[in-house]
Coordinates of C-alpha atoms in Angstrom, one line a residue:
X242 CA 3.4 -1.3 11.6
X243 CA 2.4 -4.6 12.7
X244 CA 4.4 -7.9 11.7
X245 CA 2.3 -11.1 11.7
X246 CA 4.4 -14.4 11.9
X247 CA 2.2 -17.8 11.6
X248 CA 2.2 -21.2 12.2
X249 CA 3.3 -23.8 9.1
X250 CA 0.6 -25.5 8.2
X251 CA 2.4 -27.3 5.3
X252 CA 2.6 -31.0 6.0
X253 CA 6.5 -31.9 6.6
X254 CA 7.2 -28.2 6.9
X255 CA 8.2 -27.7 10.6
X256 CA 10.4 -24.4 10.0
X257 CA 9.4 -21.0 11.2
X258 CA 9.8 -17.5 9.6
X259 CA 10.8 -15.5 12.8
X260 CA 12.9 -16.4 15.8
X261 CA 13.7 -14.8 19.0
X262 CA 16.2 -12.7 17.3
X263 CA 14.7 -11.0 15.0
X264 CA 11.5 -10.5 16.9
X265 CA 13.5 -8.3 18.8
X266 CA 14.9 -6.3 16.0
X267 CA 11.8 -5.8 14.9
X268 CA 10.5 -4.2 17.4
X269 CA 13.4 -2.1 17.5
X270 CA 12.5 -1.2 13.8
X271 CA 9.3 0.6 15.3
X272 CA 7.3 -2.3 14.7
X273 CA 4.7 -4.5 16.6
X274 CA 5.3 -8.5 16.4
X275 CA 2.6 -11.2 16.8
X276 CA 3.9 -14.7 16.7
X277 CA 1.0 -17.7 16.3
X278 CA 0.6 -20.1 19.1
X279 CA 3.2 -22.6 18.5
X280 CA 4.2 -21.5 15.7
X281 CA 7.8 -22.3 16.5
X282 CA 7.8 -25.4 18.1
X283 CA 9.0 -27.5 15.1
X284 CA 12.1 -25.6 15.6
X285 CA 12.3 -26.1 19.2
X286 CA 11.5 -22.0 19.9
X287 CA 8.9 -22.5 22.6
X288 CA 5.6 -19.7 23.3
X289 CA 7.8 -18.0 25.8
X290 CA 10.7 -17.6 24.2
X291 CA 8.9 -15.4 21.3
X292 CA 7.1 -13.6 24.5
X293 CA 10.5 -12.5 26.4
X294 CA 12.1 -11.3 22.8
X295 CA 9.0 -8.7 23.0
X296 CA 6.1 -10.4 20.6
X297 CA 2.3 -10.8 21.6
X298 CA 1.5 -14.3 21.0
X299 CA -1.8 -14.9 18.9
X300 CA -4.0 -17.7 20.0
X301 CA -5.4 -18.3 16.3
X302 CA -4.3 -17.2 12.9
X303 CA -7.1 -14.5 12.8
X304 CA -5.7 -12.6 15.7
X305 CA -2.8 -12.8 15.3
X306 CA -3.2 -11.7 11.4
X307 CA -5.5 -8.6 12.6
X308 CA -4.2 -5.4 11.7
X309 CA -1.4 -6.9 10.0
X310 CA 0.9 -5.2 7.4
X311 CA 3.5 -7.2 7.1
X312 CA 3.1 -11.4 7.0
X313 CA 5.7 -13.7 7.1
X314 CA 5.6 -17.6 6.1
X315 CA 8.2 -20.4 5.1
X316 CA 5.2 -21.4 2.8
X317 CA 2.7 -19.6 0.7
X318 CA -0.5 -19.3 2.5
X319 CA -3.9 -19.7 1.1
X320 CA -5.8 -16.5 0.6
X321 CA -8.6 -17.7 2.1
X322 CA -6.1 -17.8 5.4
X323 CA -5.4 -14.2 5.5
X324 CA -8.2 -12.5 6.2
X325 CA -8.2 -9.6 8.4
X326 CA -4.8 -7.9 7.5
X327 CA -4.8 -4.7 6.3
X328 CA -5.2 -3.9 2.9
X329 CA -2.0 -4.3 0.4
X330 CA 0.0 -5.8 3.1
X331 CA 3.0 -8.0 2.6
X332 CA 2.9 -11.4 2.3
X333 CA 6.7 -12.3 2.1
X334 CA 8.2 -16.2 2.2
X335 CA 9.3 -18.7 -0.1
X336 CA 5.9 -18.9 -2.0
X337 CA 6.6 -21.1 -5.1
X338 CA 4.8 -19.6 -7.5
X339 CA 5.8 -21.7 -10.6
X340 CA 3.2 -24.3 -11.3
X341 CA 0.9 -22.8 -8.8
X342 CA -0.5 -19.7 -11.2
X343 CA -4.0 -19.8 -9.8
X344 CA -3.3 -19.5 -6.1
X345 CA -0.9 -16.3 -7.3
X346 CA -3.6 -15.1 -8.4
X347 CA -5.8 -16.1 -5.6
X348 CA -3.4 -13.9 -3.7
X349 CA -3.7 -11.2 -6.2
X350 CA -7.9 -10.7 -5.5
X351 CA -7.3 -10.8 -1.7
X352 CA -5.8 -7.8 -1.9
X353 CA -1.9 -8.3 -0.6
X354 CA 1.1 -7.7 -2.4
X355 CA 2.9 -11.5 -2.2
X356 CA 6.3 -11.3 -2.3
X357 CA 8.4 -14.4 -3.5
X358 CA 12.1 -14.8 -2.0
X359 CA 13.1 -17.1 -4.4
X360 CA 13.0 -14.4 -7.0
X361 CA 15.9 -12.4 -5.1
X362 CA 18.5 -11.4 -7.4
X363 CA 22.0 -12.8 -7.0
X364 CA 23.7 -9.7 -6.5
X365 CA 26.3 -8.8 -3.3
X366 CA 23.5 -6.4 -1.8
X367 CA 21.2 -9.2 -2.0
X368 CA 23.4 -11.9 -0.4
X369 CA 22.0 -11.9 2.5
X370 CA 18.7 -12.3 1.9
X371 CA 19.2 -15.1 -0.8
X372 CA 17.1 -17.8 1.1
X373 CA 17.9 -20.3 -1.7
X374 CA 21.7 -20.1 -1.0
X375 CA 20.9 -20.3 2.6
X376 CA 18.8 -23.5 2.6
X377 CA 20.3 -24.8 -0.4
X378 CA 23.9 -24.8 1.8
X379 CA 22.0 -26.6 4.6
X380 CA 20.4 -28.7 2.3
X381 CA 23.9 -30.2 1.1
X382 CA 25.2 -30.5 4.6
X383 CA 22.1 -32.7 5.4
X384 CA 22.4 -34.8 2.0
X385 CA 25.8 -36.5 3.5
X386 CA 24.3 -36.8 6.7
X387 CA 21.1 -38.5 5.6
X388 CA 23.6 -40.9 3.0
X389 CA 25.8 -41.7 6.2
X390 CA 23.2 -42.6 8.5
X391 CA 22.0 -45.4 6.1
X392 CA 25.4 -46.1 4.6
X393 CA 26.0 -49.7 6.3
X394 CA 29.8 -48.8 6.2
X395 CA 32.4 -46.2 7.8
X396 CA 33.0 -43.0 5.8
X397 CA 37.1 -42.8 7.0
X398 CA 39.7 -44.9 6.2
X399 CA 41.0 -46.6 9.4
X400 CA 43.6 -48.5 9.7
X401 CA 43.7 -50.6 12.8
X402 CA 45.4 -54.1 13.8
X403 CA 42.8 -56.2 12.0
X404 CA 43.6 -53.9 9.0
X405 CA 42.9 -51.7 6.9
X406 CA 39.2 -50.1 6.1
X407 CA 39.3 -48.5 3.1
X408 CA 37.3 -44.7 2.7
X409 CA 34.3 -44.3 1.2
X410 CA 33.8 -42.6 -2.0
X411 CA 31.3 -39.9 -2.9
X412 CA 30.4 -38.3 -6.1
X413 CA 28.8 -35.0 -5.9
X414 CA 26.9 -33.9 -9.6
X415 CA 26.6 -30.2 -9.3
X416 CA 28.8 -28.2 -8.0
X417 CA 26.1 -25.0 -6.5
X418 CA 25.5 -23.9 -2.8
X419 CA 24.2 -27.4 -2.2
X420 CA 27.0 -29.4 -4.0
X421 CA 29.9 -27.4 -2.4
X422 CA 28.5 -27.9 0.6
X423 CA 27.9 -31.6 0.3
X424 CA 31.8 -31.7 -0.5
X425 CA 33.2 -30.1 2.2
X426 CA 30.9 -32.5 4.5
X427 CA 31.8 -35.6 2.8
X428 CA 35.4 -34.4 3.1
X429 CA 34.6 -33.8 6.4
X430 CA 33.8 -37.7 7.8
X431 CA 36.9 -39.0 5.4
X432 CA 35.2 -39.9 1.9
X433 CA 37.5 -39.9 -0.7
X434 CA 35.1 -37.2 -2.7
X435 CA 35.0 -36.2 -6.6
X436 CA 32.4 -34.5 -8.2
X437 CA 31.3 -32.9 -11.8
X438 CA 29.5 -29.8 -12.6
X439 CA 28.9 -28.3 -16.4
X440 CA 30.4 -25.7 -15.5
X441 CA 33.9 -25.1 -16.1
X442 CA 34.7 -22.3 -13.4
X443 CA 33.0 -24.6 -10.7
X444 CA 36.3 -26.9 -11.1
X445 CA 38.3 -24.5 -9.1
X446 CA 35.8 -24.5 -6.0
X447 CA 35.8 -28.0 -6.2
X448 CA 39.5 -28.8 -6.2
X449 CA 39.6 -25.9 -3.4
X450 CA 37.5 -28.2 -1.1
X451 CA 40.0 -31.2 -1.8
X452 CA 38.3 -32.8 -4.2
X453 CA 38.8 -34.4 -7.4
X454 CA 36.7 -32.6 -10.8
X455 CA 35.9 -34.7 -13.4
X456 CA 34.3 -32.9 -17.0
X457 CA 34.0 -34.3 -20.1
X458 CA 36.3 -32.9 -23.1
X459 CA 33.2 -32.9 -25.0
X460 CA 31.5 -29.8 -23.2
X461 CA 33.6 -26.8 -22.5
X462 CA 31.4 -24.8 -21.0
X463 CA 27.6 -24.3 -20.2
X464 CA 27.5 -21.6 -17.8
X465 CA 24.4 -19.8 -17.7
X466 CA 22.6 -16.3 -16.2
X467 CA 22.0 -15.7 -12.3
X468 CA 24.5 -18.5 -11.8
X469 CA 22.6 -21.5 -13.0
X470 CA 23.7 -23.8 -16.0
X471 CA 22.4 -23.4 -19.6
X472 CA 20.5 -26.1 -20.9
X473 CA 22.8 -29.0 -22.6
X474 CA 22.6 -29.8 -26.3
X475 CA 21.9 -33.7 -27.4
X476 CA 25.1 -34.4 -27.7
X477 CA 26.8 -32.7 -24.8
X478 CA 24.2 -34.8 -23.1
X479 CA 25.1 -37.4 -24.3
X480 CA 28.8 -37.0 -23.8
X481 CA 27.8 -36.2 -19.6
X482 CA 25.9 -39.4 -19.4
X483 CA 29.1 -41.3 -20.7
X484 CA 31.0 -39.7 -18.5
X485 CA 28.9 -40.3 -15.6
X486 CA 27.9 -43.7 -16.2
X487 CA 32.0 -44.6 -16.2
X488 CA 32.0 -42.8 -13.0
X489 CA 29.3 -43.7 -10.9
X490 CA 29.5 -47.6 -10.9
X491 CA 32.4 -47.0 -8.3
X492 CA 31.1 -44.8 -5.8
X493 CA 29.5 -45.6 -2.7
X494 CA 27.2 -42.1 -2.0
X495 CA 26.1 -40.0 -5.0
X496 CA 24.6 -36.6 -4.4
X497 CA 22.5 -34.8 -7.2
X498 CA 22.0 -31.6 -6.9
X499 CA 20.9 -30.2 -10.6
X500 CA 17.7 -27.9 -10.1
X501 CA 16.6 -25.0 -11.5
X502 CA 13.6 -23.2 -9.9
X503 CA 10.6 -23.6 -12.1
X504 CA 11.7 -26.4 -14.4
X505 CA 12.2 -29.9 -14.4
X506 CA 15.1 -30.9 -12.9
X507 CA 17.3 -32.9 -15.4
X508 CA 17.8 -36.9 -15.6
X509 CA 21.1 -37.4 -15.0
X510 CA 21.2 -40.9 -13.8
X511 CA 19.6 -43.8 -15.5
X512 CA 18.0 -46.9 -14.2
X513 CA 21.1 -48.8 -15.8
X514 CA 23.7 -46.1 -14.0
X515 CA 22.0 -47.5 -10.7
X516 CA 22.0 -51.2 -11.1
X517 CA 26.0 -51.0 -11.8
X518 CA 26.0 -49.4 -8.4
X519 CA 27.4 -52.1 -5.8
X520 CA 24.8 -53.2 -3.4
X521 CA 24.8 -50.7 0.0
X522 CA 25.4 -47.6 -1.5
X523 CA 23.6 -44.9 -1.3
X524 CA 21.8 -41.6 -3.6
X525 CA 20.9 -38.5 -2.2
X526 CA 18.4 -36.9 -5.1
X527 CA 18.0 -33.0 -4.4
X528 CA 15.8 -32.4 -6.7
X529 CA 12.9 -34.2 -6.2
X530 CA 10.9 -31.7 -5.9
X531 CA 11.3 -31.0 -9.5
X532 CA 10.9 -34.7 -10.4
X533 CA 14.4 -35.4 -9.5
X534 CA 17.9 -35.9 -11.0
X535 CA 17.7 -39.9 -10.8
X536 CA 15.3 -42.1 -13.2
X537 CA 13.9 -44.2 -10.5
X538 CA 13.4 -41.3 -7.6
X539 CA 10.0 -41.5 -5.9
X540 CA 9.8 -37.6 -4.4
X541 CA 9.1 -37.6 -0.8
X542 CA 10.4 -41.2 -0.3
X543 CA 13.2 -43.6 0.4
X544 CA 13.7 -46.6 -1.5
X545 CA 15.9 -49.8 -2.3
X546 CA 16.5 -50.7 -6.2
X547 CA 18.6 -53.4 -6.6
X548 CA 20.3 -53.1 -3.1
X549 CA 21.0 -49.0 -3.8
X550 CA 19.0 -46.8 -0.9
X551 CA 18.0 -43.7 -3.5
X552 CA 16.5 -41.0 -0.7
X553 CA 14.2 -38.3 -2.2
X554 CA 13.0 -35.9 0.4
X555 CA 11.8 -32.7 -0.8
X556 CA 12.8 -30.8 1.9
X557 CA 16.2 -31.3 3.9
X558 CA 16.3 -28.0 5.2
X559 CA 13.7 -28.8 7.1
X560 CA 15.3 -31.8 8.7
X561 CA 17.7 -29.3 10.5
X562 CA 14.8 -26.9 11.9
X563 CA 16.3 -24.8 13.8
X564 CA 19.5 -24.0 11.9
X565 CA 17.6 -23.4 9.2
X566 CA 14.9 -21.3 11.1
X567 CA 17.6 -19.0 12.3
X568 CA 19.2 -18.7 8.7
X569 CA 15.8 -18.1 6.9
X570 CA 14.3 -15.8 9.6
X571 CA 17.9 -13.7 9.0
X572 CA 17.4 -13.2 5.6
X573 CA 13.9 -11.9 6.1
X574 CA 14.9 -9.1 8.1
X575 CA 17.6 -8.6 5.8
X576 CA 14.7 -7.8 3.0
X577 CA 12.6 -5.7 5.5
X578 CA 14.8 -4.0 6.9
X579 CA 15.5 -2.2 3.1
X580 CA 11.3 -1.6 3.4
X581 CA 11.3 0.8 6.7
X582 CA 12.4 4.6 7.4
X583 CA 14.4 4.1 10.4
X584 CA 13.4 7.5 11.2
X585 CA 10.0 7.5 11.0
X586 CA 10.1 3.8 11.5
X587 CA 7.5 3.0 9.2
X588 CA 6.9 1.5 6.0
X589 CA 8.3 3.4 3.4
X590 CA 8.6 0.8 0.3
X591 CA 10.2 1.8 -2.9
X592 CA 8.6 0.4 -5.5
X593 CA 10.9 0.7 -8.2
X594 CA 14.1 -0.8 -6.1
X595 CA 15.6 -3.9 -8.2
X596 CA 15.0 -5.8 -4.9
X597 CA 11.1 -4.7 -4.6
X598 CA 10.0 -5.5 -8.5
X599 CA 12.6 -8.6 -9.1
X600 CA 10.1 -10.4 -5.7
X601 CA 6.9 -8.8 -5.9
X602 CA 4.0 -11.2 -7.6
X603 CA 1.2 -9.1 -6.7
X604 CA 0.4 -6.1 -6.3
X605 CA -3.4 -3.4 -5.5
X606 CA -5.2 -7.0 -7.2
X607 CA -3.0 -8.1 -10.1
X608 CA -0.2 -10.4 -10.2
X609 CA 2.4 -7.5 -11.7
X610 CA 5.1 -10.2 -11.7
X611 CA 6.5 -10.6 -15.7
X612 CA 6.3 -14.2 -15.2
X613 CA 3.4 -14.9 -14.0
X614 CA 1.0 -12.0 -15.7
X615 CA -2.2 -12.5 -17.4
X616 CA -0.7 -11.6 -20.5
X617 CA 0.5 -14.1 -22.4
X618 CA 4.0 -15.2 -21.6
X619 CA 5.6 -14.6 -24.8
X620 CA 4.8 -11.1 -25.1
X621 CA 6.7 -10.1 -21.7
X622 CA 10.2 -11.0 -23.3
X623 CA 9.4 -9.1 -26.3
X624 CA 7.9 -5.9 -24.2
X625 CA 11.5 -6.1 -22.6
X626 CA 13.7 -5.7 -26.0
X627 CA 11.5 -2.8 -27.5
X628 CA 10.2 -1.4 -24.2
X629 CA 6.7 -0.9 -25.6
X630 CA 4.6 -3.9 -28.0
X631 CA 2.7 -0.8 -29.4
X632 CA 5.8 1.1 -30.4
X633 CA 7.2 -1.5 -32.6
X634 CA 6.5 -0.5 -35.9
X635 CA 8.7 2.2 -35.4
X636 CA 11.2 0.5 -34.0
X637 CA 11.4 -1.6 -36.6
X638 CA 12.1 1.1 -39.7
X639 CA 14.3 3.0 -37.6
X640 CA 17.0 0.4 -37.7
X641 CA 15.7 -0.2 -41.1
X642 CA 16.6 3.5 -41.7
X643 CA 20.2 2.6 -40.2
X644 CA 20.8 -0.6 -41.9
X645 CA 19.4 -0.6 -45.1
X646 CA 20.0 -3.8 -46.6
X647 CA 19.5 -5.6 -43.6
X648 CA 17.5 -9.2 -44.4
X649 CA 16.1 -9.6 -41.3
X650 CA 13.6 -6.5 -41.8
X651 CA 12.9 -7.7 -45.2
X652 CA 11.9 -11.2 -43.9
X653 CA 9.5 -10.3 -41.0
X654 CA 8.0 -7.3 -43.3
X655 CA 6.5 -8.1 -46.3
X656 CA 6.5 -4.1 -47.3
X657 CA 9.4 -3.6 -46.8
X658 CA 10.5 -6.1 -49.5
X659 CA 10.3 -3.0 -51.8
X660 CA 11.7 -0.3 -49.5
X661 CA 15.9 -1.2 -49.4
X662 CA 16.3 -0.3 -52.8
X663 CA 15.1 3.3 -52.4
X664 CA 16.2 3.7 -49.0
X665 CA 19.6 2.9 -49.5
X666 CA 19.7 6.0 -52.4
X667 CA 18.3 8.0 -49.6
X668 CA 20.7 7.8 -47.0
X669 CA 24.0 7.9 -48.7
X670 CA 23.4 10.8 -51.0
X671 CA 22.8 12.3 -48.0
X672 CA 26.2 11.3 -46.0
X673 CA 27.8 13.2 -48.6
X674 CA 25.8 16.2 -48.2
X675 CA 27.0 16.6 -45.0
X676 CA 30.5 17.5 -46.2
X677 CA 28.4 19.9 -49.0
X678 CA 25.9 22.1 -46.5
X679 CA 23.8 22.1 -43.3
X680 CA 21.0 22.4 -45.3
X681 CA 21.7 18.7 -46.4
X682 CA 21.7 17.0 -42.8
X683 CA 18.0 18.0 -42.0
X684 CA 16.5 15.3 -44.2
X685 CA 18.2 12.3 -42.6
X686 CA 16.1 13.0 -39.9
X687 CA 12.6 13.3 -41.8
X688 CA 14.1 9.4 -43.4
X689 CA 14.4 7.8 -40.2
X690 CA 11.3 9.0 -39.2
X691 CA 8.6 10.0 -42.1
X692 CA 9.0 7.6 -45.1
X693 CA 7.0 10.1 -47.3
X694 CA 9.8 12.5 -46.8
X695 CA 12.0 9.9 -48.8
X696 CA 11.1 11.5 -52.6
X697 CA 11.9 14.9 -51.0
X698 CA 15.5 13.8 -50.2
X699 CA 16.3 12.4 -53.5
X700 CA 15.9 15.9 -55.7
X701 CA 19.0 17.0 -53.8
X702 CA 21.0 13.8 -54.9
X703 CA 20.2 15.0 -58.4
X704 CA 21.9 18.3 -58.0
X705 CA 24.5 16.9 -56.0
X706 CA 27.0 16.5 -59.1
X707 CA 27.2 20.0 -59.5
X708 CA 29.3 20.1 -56.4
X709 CA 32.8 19.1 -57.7
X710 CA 34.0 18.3 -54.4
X711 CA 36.9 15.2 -53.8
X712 CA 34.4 13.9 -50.5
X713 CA 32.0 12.2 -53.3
X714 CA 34.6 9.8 -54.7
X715 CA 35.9 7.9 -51.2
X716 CA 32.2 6.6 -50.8
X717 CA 32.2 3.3 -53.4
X718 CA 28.8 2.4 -51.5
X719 CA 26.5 4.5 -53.4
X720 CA 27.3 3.0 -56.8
X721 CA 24.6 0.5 -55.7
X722 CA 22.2 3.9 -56.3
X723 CA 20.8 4.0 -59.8
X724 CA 22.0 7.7 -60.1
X725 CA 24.7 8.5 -58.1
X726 CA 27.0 6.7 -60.3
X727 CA 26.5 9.0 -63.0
X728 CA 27.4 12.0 -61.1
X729 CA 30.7 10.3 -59.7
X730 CA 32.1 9.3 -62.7
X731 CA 32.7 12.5 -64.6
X732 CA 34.0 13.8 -61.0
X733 CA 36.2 10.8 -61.7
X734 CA 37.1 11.6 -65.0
X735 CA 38.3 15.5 -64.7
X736 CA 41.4 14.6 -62.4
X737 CA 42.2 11.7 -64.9
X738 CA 42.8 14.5 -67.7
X739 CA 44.8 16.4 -65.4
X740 CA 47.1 13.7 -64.8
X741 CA 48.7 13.3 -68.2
X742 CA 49.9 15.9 -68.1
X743 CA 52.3 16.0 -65.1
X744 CA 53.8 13.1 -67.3
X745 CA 54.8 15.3 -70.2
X746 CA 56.3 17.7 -67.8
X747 CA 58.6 14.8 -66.3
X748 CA 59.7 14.0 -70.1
X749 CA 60.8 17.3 -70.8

């Protein structure tokens, strides 16, 4: 088992997805490590370093890809870059597939099965390989720092014989990995911090941090799945850009951190929310790679509007290399380690694990990924609630069978228009039969499932009268049948005529 590890190539990227660490566990997992020729100096991991921890250090990408079964990047690679590893070996990092469909399948034809990290579910066994969580916390550490160093002001209040300075205020909007962490750093240096999130149970995190949570009354709650918000309705958008725009003329840093992987990100600051900002302060926009939170962010870039410094770099993690080298390298072994028999101490992946087919893109020349098949997009969602597009016919008159006079099968079937009326006469004769024989029960199965067995099942609701028996009468919902009323109401009539006369027996 040999573990390739190459050099970024990315422009701006200067992170690494192996460090001395764990190289060394590695190679105490049975495998062999080859580490690219300065592959780690943007995180300030020189050649030798990678050398004493036990790896071979490859003087190209070629050989040091050779033989490879396992390859491990910070970014996706081009598949033109990876020849010479064996074939359907691993090609595991942060590969951003959204947006980027054709390389994925570029990926797909060179033979490897590309695993995406992002894609890791948020569940406890999967904490610790959750590289978002990991870079997004480092990423909201580094927002306040990059804020501060061009903040022309002190973050503290200090009160000294000239007087009194007064604390800077931040406003954090989003209260994730990233926003917590920007809270408890701005919390850190002294800013008097506050900070909103469309979430309600984020409010508790936030005040837990010592800061104050603003939400509007107008939005109660727009949690979401895998712990990101739902998307906001006009007018609870409407009601958060009031709030905000009250908010944010007073604060001296802002930090946005709204972003949901393979979206958008949301505008949640205007062009007029900035220009009521005083001159000097300072926005932090962590989502410009998505376009960014803030009207006027120019990704990649720092600029001044209207004496407010708005910074959107698309990568902060990277600003702190080598923290964040160690974190992401950590939660790569994390992943592989799940992939090898320790006794053996080989490869011995499990396809079917939630943490193998929630990351894996491609897979023996096909993207396999529900998100990013050839298939059209739609269908995926709808293979996932009937488990089988070809079976859904059936599927569809079996609840039919069920629910009778439910619309929605009448509205998406045109046939089936005239079927509720006979179907319903079907399926309650037959509830009482249960009570009558054995015999009776076998037909409800040829409904659900053969419609032509339907006339069959209604000769026995004819004869059913002839069974006098007090289980008929507490089952109102088959006078909507065309016949079974007739047989219920002499049954209903013969203990009428036996009443009267327990009457006369009381006047006597």
């Amino acid at each position: 088992m040999k573990i390739a590890v190459l050099r970024e190539r990315f422009e701006g990227e200067s992170r690494v997805a192996a460090t001395p660490e764990t190289v060394a566990k590695y190679i105490g997992l049975g495998a062999e490590v080859a580490v690219e020729k300065g592959a780690g100096t943007g995180s300030r991991i020189s050649d030798d370093q990678f050398k004493e921890a036990g790896a071979t250090i490859g003087a190209t990408a070629a050989a040091t890809l050779k033989g490879a079964d396992i390859v491990l990047c910070v970014r996706r690679p081009a598949a033109s870059e990876l020849s010479g590893v064996n074939k359907g070996a691993l090609v595991i990092g942060a590969l951003d597939p959204y947006g980027n469909e054709k390389d994925v399948a570029a990926l797909a034809k060179a033979g490897v099965a590309a695993v995406s990290m992002e894609f890791m579910p948020r569940i406890t066994r999967a904490q610790v390989m959750d590289i978002l969580s990991s870079q997004a916390n480092l990423a909201g550490y580094q927002a306040v720092m990059e804020a501060a160093a061009v903040f022309d002001r002190a973050m503290p209040m200090m009160m000294t014989a000239a007087g009194t300075v007064r604390p800077a205020k931040a406003f954090v909007m989003g209260a994730g990995v990233a926003g917590l962490q920007a809270i408890a750093t701005a919390k850190r240096l002294g800013a008097v911090v506050s900070a909103t999130d469309v979430r309600a149970a984020a409010g508790e995190q936030v005040e837990s941090l010592g800061a104050k949570f603003i939400m509007t009354d107008a939005l109660k709650d727009a949690s979401g799945t895998g712990g990101y918000a739902r998307e906001l309705t006009k007018d609870e958008q409407a009601a958060q850009a009031e709030l905000v725009a009250g908010h944010i003329s007073k604060q001296d840093i802002v930090v946005t951190t709204a972003l949901i992987p393979g979206r958008p990100a949301p505008k949640l600051v205007s062009k007029a929310m900035v220009e009521s900002m005083t001159p000097g302060s300072v926005i932090v926009d962590l989502a410009a790679e998505r376009g960014g939170n803030v009207e006027l962010t120019q990704p990649g870039k720092v600029i001044i509007h209207n004496g407010v410094t708005i910074i959107g770099y698309t990568n902060l993690a990277a600003h702190i290399p080598t923290t964040a080298s160690q974190l992401y390298a950590r939660n790569l072994l994390s992943f592989i380690d799940t992939l090898v028999d320790k006794k053996e101490k080989k490869l011995a992946i499990n396809w079917d694990d939630e943490l193998v087919k929630a990351t894996v893109l491609t897979r023996d020349g096909a993207v396999v990924h529900p998100n990013f098949m050839a298939a059209a997009p739609a269908a995926a969602p709808k293979a996932d609630t009937a488990h089988d597009i070809a079976a859904k016919p059936a599927s569809a008159k079996k609840p039919a069978a069920k629910k009778a006079p439910a619309k929605t099968e009448m509205a998406h079937d045109p046939e089936a228009n005239s079927a509720p009326a006979k179907k319903p006469a079907t399926r309650k004769p037959a509830a009482s039969k249960a009570t009558a024989s054995k015999a009776a029960t076998a037909p409800k199965a040829d409904i659900a499932h053969d419609p032509e067995a339907k006339p069959a099942s209604r000769k026995p609701a004819a004869r059913k009268p002839a069974a006098k028996t007090a289980a008929a009468e507490p089952h109102p919902q088959s006078d909507a049948t065309a016949k079974a009323p007739a047989a219920k109401k002499p049954a209903a009539r013969k203990p009428a005529a036996k009443k009267p006369a327990a009457p006369k027996g009381g006047e006597k």
